[in-house]
Each structure stands twice: as structure tokens, then as C-alpha cells.
Amino acid sequence: MRLPKPRGPLSEWLVARLAGTGVAGAAPTSDSWADSWDDECISLWTLHELSFRGFEDADDRAEWDPGLLGVRHDLETALEARLRERWARTDPAPVAPEDVPAALETVVAEDDGPSLADHVRRHADRDQVLELLRQRSVYHLKESDPSAFVVPRLPVRAKAALMALQFDEYGDGDPNRLHSHLFARGLEAVGLRAEYGAYVDDAMPENLEMNNAGSLLGLHRRLRGAAMGHLAAFEMTSSLPSRKMVQGLERLELDGPMSAYYDEHVEADAIHEHLASRDICGTLAEDEPDQADEILFGAFTCLDVEARFASALLASWGAR
Amino acid sequence: MTRPPAPRDFDHPDVVLVPHGPMLLRGAESVQDVDGTVHPVERPVVALCRCDKSSRLPWCDGTHKVIPR
Ligand code: FES
Ligand SMILES: [Fe+2]
Ligand SMILES: [Fe+2]
């Protein structure tokens, strides 16, 4: 993947610095980018990507460059504060460790965000579905990778359960069945580009923020509980919507490898949701009780950023 | 030299019944459904439908969540 297109002063500075072109100088101060959310989102996305697959046109050493880590720190602090504030606004009650799996179900049941899968099943036209798949590709081409960073940071039971889940996400040892690979084959089959990061320049800021939130939680040991809560909420809200995606894709005659990707998730995530909520989050909360509330913060965040993305996309279609 | 058995410090049952949900089954190689068809298992854990309403029996597809209890 090549560096993304800048969207404002901060990302212009960042891309120039990563590409080693021109005189980048000192990073713009936060007041210069604080007004451009789009600029902020693409900049943090780019900095996080240095810890995933990186960029052909950037130096691999940039991942640990102190000058860039300072910028990443400022962007992450702003994002985390925003996410925690949204969670605090729901007035969450503290949860006892043994109640975590039930509390996760409550958070999921209370989610009233709009459903893109409902729209795809009944109303979306072909262009809208292709637009949704381009947006989704930002995450699905690196599906599960953010939670893989959490493995070494967990106690014994949660670690074993996360590995069971990740093993399935990564194809149970068969590269042909790796979920991100299934999605790539699906993109090709519907005539879209399948290479890693192909549509990052088209990603809406809501989508980048959704991806940044997942990466932020996965990359920080301090946020391990929130990362696992995020994973649980994702898995718990996947199998029924995936079935609706299959029905919508079939309605639009986009079935084949892309509906096979969603079809796999009907079955896989009906399993993963229990592994995530009980065996990962439940045991983590028992072993590290201070993580219980963090798990719920992560679960809420997952649903909240998806709801914001879904609202923005539906609004752009005049669908809501 | 024989290897000592792995310690059994944690509960790790092969079958778990999820309240109002499926039966989780670990380490199976195949599952026979009610019609007698045998389905190969390709995952370390599978979820078998207990509510009988799944669209892809014998596997759970999450439908139990939308059935009133
Ligand atoms: S138990 Fe899940 S669909 Fe029947
Ligand atoms: Fe997956
Ligand atoms: Fe999954």
C-alpha cells in the first residue's frame, strides 16, 4: 500500500515526513488540526498503519520514530477522551466481574443504532452496496488483526479463548479460509479492488474513526479490557446482520464469493460471540476485576462508532 | 520417557450449554443432523442449534436471539 492522500495540514506534514519528501519541519500544533476531523482521522489512521503492514513509500523505522510517536500520542489522547466522554454520557453503573457476560448482553440489547444490513437486505441499490463494501474493506482486509495484538497481554484462560477465536478468524490454519482473504476474493468477484488498503482514500471520517478506535484499543496494553469488550460486541452483533447481508447480496445478484464471506460469518460469529463474551471477557474480568468496567466501555465504543458510521452513510444516500 | 498428563487446573468442558442459546461442542470431527446427514467439522469449536429455528441446522445461526423466551 502507498501513503494515503492528505486531508489537511497535519496529514500533509505527516505524509511528507513519512515519504521523506520536502522539508517537513516540526509537526503542526494541535490548534492547527483541531478543527479538521477528517485530517485528524486520516493522520491517526496512517500512524497506526505503521504498526500493521506499513507503506511501500515510507521508511519502516517510522513506526518507532519519537517525533511521530509524540503526534500519535496527542491524536490518541484526543480520540480516547472523545470515546470515554460518549460512554460517560450513558451514565454507566459499575459492573461486578461475574456479571460481565450479562452486562455485555444488555449493552448490545440497548444499542439502537441504524442497521446497514437491514438497508442492504431490503432497499439498497447496487451502487450503495458497492460503496458500503469499499468502506468496509478498510477493516475487513485487516480483519481481526487489531485484537491479535492483545494475545500476550491476557491471563491464561482469556488468552487460550482468544487464540481459539483468532484461529478461526485466520482460517483454522488454512490460508484459503482466512477471513480477510475471503473478503478480498469477494471484492474481486464484485469488480472492486482487493489489495490491502485499496479504498482508504475513499474512507469517510466516521469509518476512519471506527477503525482508529479498534486499533487504539488493540495497540495499548492498558486498554486490553476495552479491546476485548469491543471484540465481544462486534461478534455479538454479527451473525444475524451477516445473514441479512447474504439476502441483500442475493437480491442484487451479487452472490458468489462476497456472499460466501458473509455466509461464513453467520456460522462463525454464532460461535465467536460466546467465546468472546464468556470465555474471553468473563474470565478476564474474574482474573483482573479492574477490567470489568473497561470491557463494557469497549463494547459500547464498538457499537457507538458503528452507529455513527451507519448514520453518516445512510444520510449520504438520503436513506434516513 | 512418557510425558506426564497436562495439568487440569481449569474447567475446559467439551460440551457447553449456553443459557437460551446453542450447545458449544469442542474438538468434534463430524456431526450427524436429524435427517441422518453427516456434516464434517472444520473448526475447533462449533455451535449446535438447540432451538430448532436456525436456517442452517444443525448449526446455530443466532436466530434463537429473536425468538421470544
Ligand atoms: S440455538 Fe441459535 S439458532 Fe437455534
Ligand atoms: Fe471474521
Ligand atoms: Fe468472528
CSV table of C-alpha atoms and ligand atoms in Angstrom, one decimal:
chain,number,residue,atom,x,y,z
A,1,MET,CA,0.0,0.0,0.0
A,2,ARG,CA,1.1,3.6,-0.7
A,3,LEU,CA,0.7,6.5,1.7
A,4,PRO,CA,-2.9,8.0,1.6
A,5,LYS,CA,-3.9,11.4,0.2
A,6,PRO,CA,-3.5,14.1,2.8
A,7,ARG,CA,-6.8,15.7,4.0
A,8,GLY,CA,-5.4,18.8,5.8
A,9,PRO,CA,-2.3,20.4,7.3
A,10,LEU,CA,-1.4,17.6,9.7
A,11,SER,CA,-1.7,14.8,7.2
A,12,GLU,CA,0.2,16.9,4.7
A,13,TRP,CA,3.0,17.3,7.1
A,14,LEU,CA,2.8,13.6,8.1
A,15,VAL,CA,2.8,12.2,4.6
A,16,ALA,CA,5.7,14.5,3.5
A,17,ARG,CA,7.7,13.3,6.6
A,18,LEU,CA,6.9,9.6,6.0
A,19,ALA,CA,7.8,9.9,2.3
A,20,GLY,CA,10.9,11.8,3.1
A,21,THR,CA,10.0,14.5,0.6
A,22,GLY,CA,10.5,18.2,1.1
A,23,VAL,CA,11.3,19.8,4.4
A,24,ALA,CA,8.7,18.5,6.8
A,25,GLY,CA,10.0,20.6,9.8
A,26,ALA,CA,8.2,20.4,13.2
A,27,ALA,CA,4.7,18.9,13.5
A,28,PRO,CA,1.8,21.4,13.2
A,29,THR,CA,0.5,22.2,16.6
A,30,SER,CA,-2.8,20.7,17.8
A,31,ASP,CA,-4.7,24.0,17.3
A,32,SER,CA,-4.0,23.8,13.5
A,33,TRP,CA,-5.6,20.4,13.1
A,34,ALA,CA,-8.2,20.5,15.9
A,35,ASP,CA,-10.8,21.9,13.5
A,36,SER,CA,-10.4,19.3,10.8
A,37,TRP,CA,-11.8,16.0,12.0
A,38,ASP,CA,-11.1,14.4,8.6
A,39,ASP,CA,-7.4,15.5,8.8
A,40,GLU,CA,-7.2,14.2,12.4
A,41,CYS,CA,-8.7,10.8,11.4
A,42,ILE,CA,-6.5,10.1,8.4
A,43,SER,CA,-3.4,11.1,10.3
A,44,LEU,CA,-4.0,8.7,13.2
A,45,TRP,CA,-5.1,6.0,10.7
A,46,THR,CA,-1.7,6.5,8.9
A,47,LEU,CA,0.3,6.4,12.1
A,48,HIS,CA,-1.4,3.2,13.3
A,49,GLU,CA,-0.9,1.6,9.9
A,50,LEU,CA,2.8,1.7,10.5
A,51,SER,CA,2.2,-1.0,13.2
A,52,PHE,CA,0.2,-3.2,10.8
A,53,ARG,CA,1.5,-3.6,7.2
A,54,GLY,CA,3.1,-0.2,6.7
A,55,PHE,CA,3.6,1.7,3.4
A,56,GLU,CA,5.8,0.9,0.4
A,57,ASP,CA,6.8,4.6,0.2
A,58,ALA,CA,7.5,5.1,3.9
A,59,ASP,CA,10.5,4.1,6.0
A,60,ASP,CA,9.7,1.1,8.2
A,61,ARG,CA,11.6,2.7,11.1
A,62,ALA,CA,9.0,5.4,11.2
A,63,GLU,CA,6.8,3.2,13.5
A,64,TRP,CA,9.1,4.0,16.5
A,65,ASP,CA,10.2,7.5,15.4
A,66,PRO,CA,10.0,9.6,18.6
A,67,GLY,CA,8.8,12.7,16.7
A,68,LEU,CA,5.9,10.7,15.2
A,69,LEU,CA,5.1,8.9,18.4
A,70,GLY,CA,4.5,12.3,20.1
A,71,VAL,CA,2.0,13.2,17.4
A,72,ARG,CA,0.4,9.8,17.7
A,73,HIS,CA,0.1,10.3,21.4
A,74,ASP,CA,-1.7,13.6,21.0
A,75,LEU,CA,-4.1,12.2,18.5
A,76,GLU,CA,-4.8,9.1,20.5
A,77,THR,CA,-5.4,11.1,23.7
A,78,ALA,CA,-8.0,13.2,21.8
A,79,LEU,CA,-9.7,10.2,20.4
A,80,GLU,CA,-9.8,8.3,23.7
A,81,ALA,CA,-11.2,11.3,25.5
A,82,ARG,CA,-13.9,11.6,22.9
A,83,LEU,CA,-14.8,7.9,23.2
A,84,ARG,CA,-14.8,7.9,27.0
A,85,GLU,CA,-17.0,11.0,27.1
A,86,ARG,CA,-19.6,9.3,24.9
A,87,TRP,CA,-19.6,6.4,27.3
A,88,ALA,CA,-19.8,8.6,30.3
A,89,ARG,CA,-22.9,10.3,28.8
A,90,THR,CA,-24.8,6.9,29.1
A,91,ASP,CA,-24.2,7.1,32.9
A,92,PRO,CA,-22.8,3.6,33.2
A,93,ALA,CA,-23.2,1.8,36.5
A,94,PRO,CA,-20.1,-0.1,37.8
A,95,VAL,CA,-20.4,-3.8,36.9
A,96,ALA,CA,-19.3,-6.8,39.1
A,97,PRO,CA,-16.8,-9.1,37.4
A,98,GLU,CA,-19.2,-12.1,37.4
A,99,ASP,CA,-21.9,-10.0,35.8
A,100,VAL,CA,-19.8,-9.1,32.7
A,101,PRO,CA,-21.3,-11.5,30.2
A,102,ALA,CA,-24.8,-10.5,31.2
A,103,ALA,CA,-23.9,-6.8,31.1
A,104,LEU,CA,-22.5,-7.2,27.6
A,105,GLU,CA,-25.8,-8.6,26.5
A,106,THR,CA,-27.5,-5.6,28.0
A,107,VAL,CA,-25.2,-3.1,26.2
A,108,VAL,CA,-25.9,-5.0,22.9
A,109,ALA,CA,-29.7,-5.1,23.5
A,110,GLU,CA,-29.7,-1.3,24.2
A,111,ASP,CA,-27.9,-0.4,21.0
A,112,ASP,CA,-30.4,1.5,18.8
A,113,GLY,CA,-28.1,2.5,16.0
A,114,PRO,CA,-29.3,2.1,12.5
A,115,SER,CA,-28.6,-1.2,10.7
A,116,LEU,CA,-26.8,-1.1,7.4
A,117,ALA,CA,-27.5,-4.8,6.9
A,118,ASP,CA,-31.3,-4.1,7.1
A,119,HIS,CA,-30.9,-1.5,4.4
A,120,VAL,CA,-28.9,-3.8,2.2
A,121,ARG,CA,-31.4,-6.7,2.7
A,122,ARG,CA,-34.4,-4.7,1.5
A,123,HIS,CA,-33.7,-1.4,-0.1
A,124,ALA,CA,-30.1,-0.7,-1.1
A,125,ASP,CA,-29.2,-0.5,-4.8
A,126,ARG,CA,-26.1,-2.0,-6.3
A,127,ASP,CA,-24.1,1.3,-6.1
A,128,GLN,CA,-24.9,1.7,-2.5
A,129,VAL,CA,-23.8,-1.9,-1.7
A,130,LEU,CA,-20.6,-1.4,-3.6
A,131,GLU,CA,-20.0,1.8,-1.7
A,132,LEU,CA,-20.6,0.0,1.6
A,133,LEU,CA,-18.2,-2.8,0.6
A,134,ARG,CA,-15.5,-0.2,-0.3
A,135,GLN,CA,-15.9,1.4,3.1
A,136,ARG,CA,-15.9,-1.9,4.9
A,137,SER,CA,-12.8,-3.0,3.1
A,138,VAL,CA,-10.7,-0.7,5.3
A,139,TYR,CA,-11.4,-3.0,8.2
A,140,HIS,CA,-12.2,-6.4,6.6
A,141,LEU,CA,-8.9,-6.5,4.7
A,142,LYS,CA,-7.1,-6.5,8.1
A,143,GLU,CA,-9.9,-8.3,9.9
A,144,SER,CA,-9.0,-9.5,13.5
A,145,ASP,CA,-5.6,-8.0,13.3
A,146,PRO,CA,-6.1,-5.4,16.0
A,147,SER,CA,-7.2,-8.0,18.5
A,148,ALA,CA,-4.2,-10.2,17.7
A,149,PHE,CA,-2.0,-7.6,19.5
A,150,VAL,CA,-3.8,-8.3,22.7
A,151,VAL,CA,-2.9,-12.0,23.0
A,152,PRO,CA,0.3,-11.7,25.1
A,153,ARG,CA,-1.4,-9.2,27.4
A,154,LEU,CA,-4.1,-11.6,28.8
A,155,PRO,CA,-4.2,-14.1,31.6
A,156,VAL,CA,-4.2,-17.8,30.9
A,157,ARG,CA,-7.9,-18.6,30.3
A,158,ALA,CA,-8.7,-15.4,28.3
A,159,LYS,CA,-5.6,-16.0,26.2
A,160,ALA,CA,-6.5,-19.5,25.3
A,161,ALA,CA,-10.0,-18.5,24.4
A,162,LEU,CA,-8.8,-15.5,22.3
A,163,MET,CA,-6.5,-17.9,20.4
A,164,ALA,CA,-9.4,-20.3,19.7
A,165,LEU,CA,-11.4,-17.3,18.2
A,166,GLN,CA,-8.4,-15.9,16.3
A,167,PHE,CA,-7.5,-19.3,14.9
A,168,ASP,CA,-11.0,-19.4,13.3
A,169,GLU,CA,-10.7,-15.8,12.0
A,170,TYR,CA,-7.3,-16.8,10.4
A,171,GLY,CA,-8.8,-19.8,8.6
A,172,ASP,CA,-8.1,-22.6,11.1
A,173,GLY,CA,-4.6,-22.9,9.6
A,174,ASP,CA,-5.9,-22.9,6.0
A,175,PRO,CA,-4.8,-19.7,4.2
A,176,ASN,CA,-7.7,-20.1,1.8
A,177,ARG,CA,-10.2,-19.7,4.6
A,178,LEU,CA,-8.6,-16.6,6.3
A,179,HIS,CA,-11.5,-14.2,6.7
A,180,SER,CA,-9.6,-11.2,5.3
A,181,HIS,CA,-8.7,-13.3,2.3
A,182,LEU,CA,-12.3,-14.4,1.8
A,183,PHE,CA,-13.3,-10.7,1.8
A,184,ALA,CA,-10.6,-9.9,-0.8
A,185,ARG,CA,-11.9,-12.7,-3.0
A,186,GLY,CA,-15.4,-11.2,-2.6
A,187,LEU,CA,-14.2,-7.7,-3.6
A,188,GLU,CA,-12.7,-9.1,-6.8
A,189,ALA,CA,-15.8,-11.0,-7.6
A,190,VAL,CA,-18.0,-7.9,-7.4
A,191,GLY,CA,-15.5,-6.0,-9.6
A,192,LEU,CA,-13.8,-4.0,-6.8
A,193,ARG,CA,-10.1,-3.7,-6.0
A,194,ALA,CA,-8.9,-6.2,-3.4
A,195,GLU,CA,-5.4,-5.1,-2.5
A,196,TYR,CA,-4.8,-4.2,1.1
A,197,GLY,CA,-5.8,-0.6,1.8
A,198,ALA,CA,-7.3,-0.1,-1.7
A,199,TYR,CA,-10.0,2.3,-0.7
A,200,VAL,CA,-8.5,4.2,2.3
A,201,ASP,CA,-8.7,7.4,0.3
A,202,ASP,CA,-12.4,7.0,-0.1
A,203,ALA,CA,-13.0,6.2,3.6
A,204,MET,CA,-15.4,8.5,5.4
A,205,PRO,CA,-14.1,10.1,8.6
A,206,GLU,CA,-16.7,8.1,10.6
A,207,ASN,CA,-15.2,4.9,9.1
A,208,LEU,CA,-11.6,6.0,9.9
A,209,GLU,CA,-12.6,6.9,13.4
A,210,MET,CA,-14.2,3.4,13.7
A,211,ASN,CA,-11.0,1.8,12.5
A,212,ASN,CA,-8.8,4.1,14.7
A,213,ALA,CA,-10.8,3.2,17.8
A,214,GLY,CA,-10.3,-0.5,17.2
A,215,SER,CA,-6.6,-0.1,16.6
A,216,LEU,CA,-6.2,2.2,19.6
A,217,LEU,CA,-7.7,-0.4,21.9
A,218,GLY,CA,-5.7,-3.2,20.3
A,219,LEU,CA,-2.3,-1.5,20.4
A,220,HIS,CA,-2.3,-0.4,24.1
A,221,ARG,CA,-1.8,-3.0,26.8
A,222,ARG,CA,-3.5,-0.5,29.2
A,223,LEU,CA,-6.7,-0.8,27.1
A,224,ARG,CA,-6.8,-4.6,26.8
A,225,GLY,CA,-10.1,-4.9,28.6
A,226,ALA,CA,-11.7,-2.4,26.3
A,227,ALA,CA,-10.2,-4.2,23.3
A,228,MET,CA,-11.8,-7.5,24.4
A,229,GLY,CA,-15.2,-5.8,25.1
A,230,HIS,CA,-15.0,-4.2,21.7
A,231,LEU,CA,-14.3,-7.7,20.2
A,232,ALA,CA,-17.3,-9.2,22.1
A,233,ALA,CA,-19.7,-6.5,20.9
A,234,PHE,CA,-18.5,-6.9,17.4
A,235,GLU,CA,-19.0,-10.7,17.4
A,236,MET,CA,-22.4,-10.5,19.3
A,237,THR,CA,-23.8,-8.2,16.5
A,238,SER,CA,-22.5,-10.1,13.5
A,239,SER,CA,-24.3,-13.3,12.7
A,240,LEU,CA,-27.9,-12.0,12.2
A,241,PRO,CA,-26.7,-8.9,10.2
A,242,SER,CA,-24.4,-11.2,8.2
A,243,ARG,CA,-27.4,-13.2,7.2
A,244,LYS,CA,-29.2,-10.0,6.0
A,245,MET,CA,-26.1,-9.1,4.0
A,246,VAL,CA,-26.3,-12.5,2.3
A,247,GLN,CA,-30.0,-11.9,1.5
A,248,GLY,CA,-29.3,-8.4,0.1
A,249,LEU,CA,-26.4,-9.6,-2.0
A,250,GLU,CA,-28.5,-12.4,-3.4
A,251,ARG,CA,-31.4,-9.9,-4.1
A,252,LEU,CA,-28.9,-7.8,-6.2
A,253,GLU,CA,-27.4,-10.8,-7.8
A,254,LEU,CA,-24.0,-10.0,-6.1
A,255,ASP,CA,-23.9,-13.6,-4.7
A,256,GLY,CA,-20.8,-15.7,-5.1
A,257,PRO,CA,-17.6,-15.2,-3.1
A,258,MET,CA,-18.8,-12.0,-1.5
A,259,SER,CA,-22.0,-13.6,-0.1
A,260,ALA,CA,-19.8,-16.6,0.9
A,261,TYR,CA,-17.8,-14.2,3.1
A,262,TYR,CA,-20.9,-13.1,4.9
A,263,ASP,CA,-22.3,-16.6,4.9
A,264,GLU,CA,-19.2,-17.8,6.8
A,265,HIS,CA,-19.8,-15.1,9.4
A,266,VAL,CA,-23.4,-16.3,10.1
A,267,GLU,CA,-22.0,-19.5,11.3
A,268,ALA,CA,-18.6,-18.5,12.7
A,269,ASP,CA,-19.8,-15.5,14.7
A,270,ALA,CA,-22.7,-17.5,16.2
A,271,ILE,CA,-19.8,-19.4,17.9
A,272,HIS,CA,-17.4,-16.4,18.4
A,273,GLU,CA,-19.9,-14.4,20.3
A,274,HIS,CA,-19.9,-17.0,23.1
A,275,LEU,CA,-16.2,-17.4,23.1
A,276,ALA,CA,-15.8,-13.6,23.3
A,277,SER,CA,-18.4,-12.8,25.9
A,278,ARG,CA,-18.0,-15.7,28.3
A,279,ASP,CA,-14.5,-17.3,27.8
A,280,ILE,CA,-12.6,-14.1,27.0
A,281,CYS,CA,-14.4,-11.2,28.7
A,282,GLY,CA,-15.9,-13.2,31.5
A,283,THR,CA,-12.7,-14.9,32.6
A,284,LEU,CA,-10.7,-11.7,32.1
A,285,ALA,CA,-13.0,-9.8,34.4
A,286,GLU,CA,-12.7,-12.6,37.0
A,287,ASP,CA,-8.9,-12.7,36.9
A,288,GLU,CA,-8.5,-8.9,36.6
A,289,PRO,CA,-11.6,-7.3,38.3
A,290,ASP,CA,-10.4,-3.8,37.4
A,291,GLN,CA,-11.0,-4.6,33.8
A,292,ALA,CA,-14.8,-5.2,34.2
A,293,ASP,CA,-15.9,-1.7,33.5
A,294,GLU,CA,-13.3,-1.3,30.8
A,295,ILE,CA,-14.8,-4.3,29.0
A,296,LEU,CA,-18.1,-2.5,28.9
A,297,PHE,CA,-16.6,0.7,27.8
A,298,GLY,CA,-15.0,-1.1,24.8
A,299,ALA,CA,-18.3,-2.9,23.9
A,300,PHE,CA,-20.2,0.4,24.0
A,301,THR,CA,-17.5,2.1,21.8
A,302,CYS,CA,-17.7,-0.7,19.2
A,303,LEU,CA,-21.5,-0.2,18.8
A,304,ASP,CA,-21.3,3.6,19.1
A,305,VAL,CA,-18.7,4.1,16.3
A,306,GLU,CA,-20.6,1.7,14.0
A,307,ALA,CA,-23.8,3.6,14.7
A,308,ARG,CA,-22.1,6.9,13.7
A,309,PHE,CA,-20.7,5.3,10.6
A,310,ALA,CA,-24.1,3.8,9.6
A,311,SER,CA,-25.9,7.0,10.2
A,312,ALA,CA,-23.5,9.0,8.1
A,313,LEU,CA,-23.6,6.5,5.2
A,314,LEU,CA,-27.4,6.2,5.2
A,315,ALA,CA,-27.7,10.0,5.4
A,316,SER,CA,-25.4,10.4,2.4
A,317,TRP,CA,-27.8,8.1,0.5
A,318,GLY,CA,-30.8,10.1,1.7
A,319,ALA,CA,-31.9,6.8,3.3
A,320,ARG,CA,-32.6,8.1,6.7
B,1,MET,CA,10.1,-41.5,28.7
B,2,THR,CA,6.4,-40.9,29.0
B,3,ARG,CA,5.1,-37.4,29.2
B,4,PRO,CA,3.1,-36.6,32.3
B,5,PRO,CA,-0.5,-35.6,31.5
B,6,ALA,CA,-1.3,-31.9,31.1
B,7,PRO,CA,-2.4,-30.3,34.4
B,8,ARG,CA,-6.2,-29.9,34.8
B,9,ASP,CA,-6.2,-26.6,36.6
B,10,PHE,CA,-9.1,-25.1,34.6
B,11,ASP,CA,-12.5,-26.3,33.6
B,12,HIS,CA,-12.5,-26.9,29.9
B,13,PRO,CA,-15.5,-29.0,29.1
B,14,ASP,CA,-16.1,-30.4,25.6
B,15,VAL,CA,-19.8,-29.5,25.7
B,16,VAL,CA,-21.2,-26.3,27.0
B,17,LEU,CA,-24.9,-25.5,27.1
B,18,VAL,CA,-25.4,-21.7,26.6
B,19,PRO,CA,-28.5,-20.5,28.5
B,20,HIS,CA,-31.2,-19.8,25.9
B,21,GLY,CA,-28.6,-20.5,23.3
B,22,PRO,CA,-26.8,-23.2,21.4
B,23,MET,CA,-24.7,-26.1,22.5
B,24,LEU,CA,-21.0,-25.4,22.1
B,25,LEU,CA,-19.1,-28.5,21.1
B,26,ARG,CA,-15.3,-28.7,21.1
B,27,GLY,CA,-13.0,-31.0,19.2
B,28,ALA,CA,-15.6,-32.8,17.2
B,29,GLU,CA,-14.8,-34.2,13.7
B,30,SER,CA,-18.3,-34.7,12.4
B,31,VAL,CA,-21.9,-34.1,13.4
B,32,GLN,CA,-25.0,-36.0,12.2
B,33,ASP,CA,-28.2,-34.0,11.9
B,34,VAL,CA,-31.8,-35.1,12.5
B,35,ASP,CA,-32.1,-36.3,8.9
B,36,GLY,CA,-29.0,-38.5,9.2
B,37,THR,CA,-26.8,-36.3,7.1
B,38,VAL,CA,-23.2,-36.2,8.5
B,39,HIS,CA,-21.6,-32.8,8.4
B,40,PRO,CA,-17.8,-32.6,8.7
B,41,VAL,CA,-16.5,-30.1,11.3
B,42,GLU,CA,-13.7,-27.8,10.3
B,43,ARG,CA,-13.4,-25.6,13.4
B,44,PRO,CA,-12.1,-26.1,16.9
B,45,VAL,CA,-15.5,-25.2,18.4
B,46,VAL,CA,-18.9,-25.4,16.8
B,47,ALA,CA,-22.3,-24.1,18.0
B,48,LEU,CA,-25.2,-26.6,17.6
B,49,CYS,CA,-28.7,-25.2,17.4
B,50,ARG,CA,-30.9,-26.1,20.4
B,51,CYS,CA,-34.0,-24.0,19.5
B,52,ASP,CA,-34.6,-25.8,16.2
B,53,LYS,CA,-35.2,-22.5,14.4
B,54,SER,CA,-31.9,-22.0,12.8
B,55,SER,CA,-31.8,-21.6,9.0
B,56,ARG,CA,-28.7,-23.8,8.8
B,57,LEU,CA,-29.3,-26.7,11.0
B,58,PRO,CA,-27.5,-28.4,12.7
B,59,TRP,CA,-25.5,-25.2,13.3
B,60,CYS,CA,-26.8,-22.2,15.3
B,61,ASP,CA,-27.2,-19.0,13.2
B,62,GLY,CA,-28.2,-16.7,16.0
B,63,THR,CA,-31.9,-16.9,15.3
B,64,HIS,CA,-32.6,-18.0,18.9
B,65,LYS,CA,-31.9,-14.4,19.9
B,66,VAL,CA,-35.0,-13.1,18.1
B,67,ILE,CA,-37.3,-15.8,19.5
B,68,PRO,CA,-39.4,-14.6,22.4
B,69,ARG,CA,-38.4,-16.6,25.5
C,1,FES,S1,-29.8,-22.1,19.2
C,1,FES,FE1,-29.1,-20.5,18.0
C,1,FES,S2,-30.4,-20.6,16.3
C,1,FES,FE2,-31.1,-22.2,17.5
C,2,FE,FE,-14.3,-12.8,10.8
C,3,FE,FE,-15.8,-13.5,14.2
